[in-house]
Amino acid sequence: MRECRMSAGSLFSYFRFLKTTKQDVAIAISMGIIHGLASGFGIPVILKYSSSILFSGEEIDGVTVTILTLLPMLVMFIRGVSGFLSSYYFAACGQHIVEELRMMIFQKIQRLHLGFFNDCPPAELISRSINASTIIQTNLVDISHDVITQPMALLGAIGYLIYLCIQESNLVILFLFLSALPVFIFPIRKIGLRLRQKSGQMQRQTAEIIDRLNHNLAAIREVRAFGLEEQETKNYRKACHAFSDAFLKVIKYQLIVSPIIEVISAVGVGFSMFYAYRQGLKLEIFMALATALYFGYDAIKRLGDLSNKIQSSMAAVDRIEVILSEPEKIHDPENPVPVDRLRGDIEFRDVSFAYLKNKDVLKKLNLSIQRGKTYALVGGSGAGKSTFVAMILRFFDPDRGTITVDKIDIRAMLKHDLRRNIAYVPQDPTLINDTVYKNIIWGKPDASREEVIEAAEKAYAHDFISQMAEGYDTLIGENGNSLSGGQRQRIALARVFLRDCPILIFDEATSALDSESQQAIYRAIKNLKKDKTIIMISHRFSMMSIVDEVLVFSRGEIVERGTHRNLLEGDSLYRRLYEKQQVIES
Ligand SMILES: Nc1ncnc2c1ncn2[C@@H]1O[C@H](COP(=O)(O)OP(=O)(O)OP(=O)(O)O)[C@@H](O)[C@H]1O
Ligand SMILES: [Mg+2]
């Protein structure tokens, strides 16, 4: 599997998605601040206040005792409720971000140039749009919550320590506490960087597992036929094992931060206690001090975890940014020429195109294709026929030259306007995992049932569909698994016949059909032909009865063109291709 390029991205830029949920953000933040302050400041203050009165040794009335014992409970209650509300609303915000993020990735995939998918296989895209965004979601929720509450708790605790130290005219404890802070930074940073690297590796391994599974399922017949089950299982185990390795490393780095911070904290608390003992501090001061120290160090520990979460999210962000920052390449023009129904006159002027630099697949093509005519594109494998039709659909833009339809440069009209005028059956059509009916109507979602049946009849598919268990409502499985190759092609053809477009392109669309169905479909195409432009790529010559002109491709050039008859005369490439085919078919 090819690796996708990684690029840096900013995790926090995704907060822009929260513009529409400002109310949730406001509740989450304000509750987070209350929770943080209640922890770091409220609890030590109340404890000190209550204990200084309760344990003063003086007589206190029952009401005061009740109030003083209820006060810490009240602060804990406020802390608990605000903690819950803050977590809940941050979770809502996180969910909102991930939903927007997934939509953004999906929409970007719809717009990306097809070359991108050569480098980034489906498993990578699935892993990036599902797993990576889930990692970001989970981490963003925790990060957002802690990023407010923990600094607040830490600030509250430091504030209170400063107050205590000033009150007791003793700054040593504050100094002890603060001097431990820089010691925390080093392991947090070091481990964070390792974690980002390992987390990226773990996410790549997830993609590898999806990829292996995906390949295995797509080639399930080949795997059985070639007896590859064991080898496939071995490869799958390898991928799972590599994932486990990467996962355990991530877990190791995630878990190691807390104990390191706890040990450093314990040293800090130990020194503070020893010093407090030596100084003979009063119990209530000592309790308040210990609570403030606890919440202070706890906040640091959580901030350490937070740093980890930011690092593993950054690895996920890197993976998502690869998709989001990819240039779209095939752009719509700023001021598009308005286009309704095209006539269908196509012209190529000096068109050259290469998938890979300096390896022209189409070389300076010049030709015009007229409405009302049917063209056959023939030529050896890899000659450039599919690429030629991909250019008409603007799947790629020419490197040089122009393509016009009705004398309008196709780059001057909206892609959508161009494509809704073209009905196209690709060389390997895809069927969706739904009913026959849904598969046909996919081509024109607002069609009536009658139109669907009419299209199926034209595609010579109505009879076999009617014989299926539930007719048009029969489920056909993933990519039409329960159908024969010829049946799949006929459904793909019906989908196109339904669209009634001025330009029809068939790329080997009848290759899996028996000659009877082929002839029936050619008749259907012939009936359509008078006001349409029809381009058919085929290795079979049986369709020549309906073809007006043949374009012979060789290494990206049109080397011969003319009628079937004319081309058969003399020593033409066409004639050689034709004779070869006759030998194969006889
Ligand atoms: N997505 C791609 N990326 C890189 N090269 C490609 C891509 N698609 C096709 N090619 C290359 O471009 C050349 C022309 O391919 P194309 O699919 O247009 O041939 P074709 O005439 O349709 O062949 P066939 O009859 O086998 O379908 C081939 O050499 C092929 O390897
Ligand atoms: Mg092809």
PDB file of C-alpha atoms in Angstrom, residues 11 59 131 194 267 297 486 563 577:
ATOM      1  CA  LEU A  11      -5.904  20.829  15.996  1.00  0.00           C
ATOM      2  CA  GLU A  59     -18.222  26.655  72.195  1.00  0.00           C
ATOM      3  CA  ASN A 131     -10.819   6.610  12.984  1.00  0.00           C
ATOM      4  CA  ARG A 194       7.206  10.092  21.076  1.00  0.00           C
ATOM      5  CA  VAL A 267       8.518  14.293  46.588  1.00  0.00           C
ATOM      6  CA  TYR A 297      -0.378  18.549  41.558  1.00  0.00           C
ATOM      7  CA  GLY A 486     -23.849  -9.712 -18.073  1.00  0.00           C
ATOM      8  CA  THR A 563     -16.044   3.941 -41.640  1.00  0.00           C
ATOM      9  CA  LEU A 577      -7.155  -5.678 -35.119  1.00  0.00           C
TER      10      LEU A 577
END
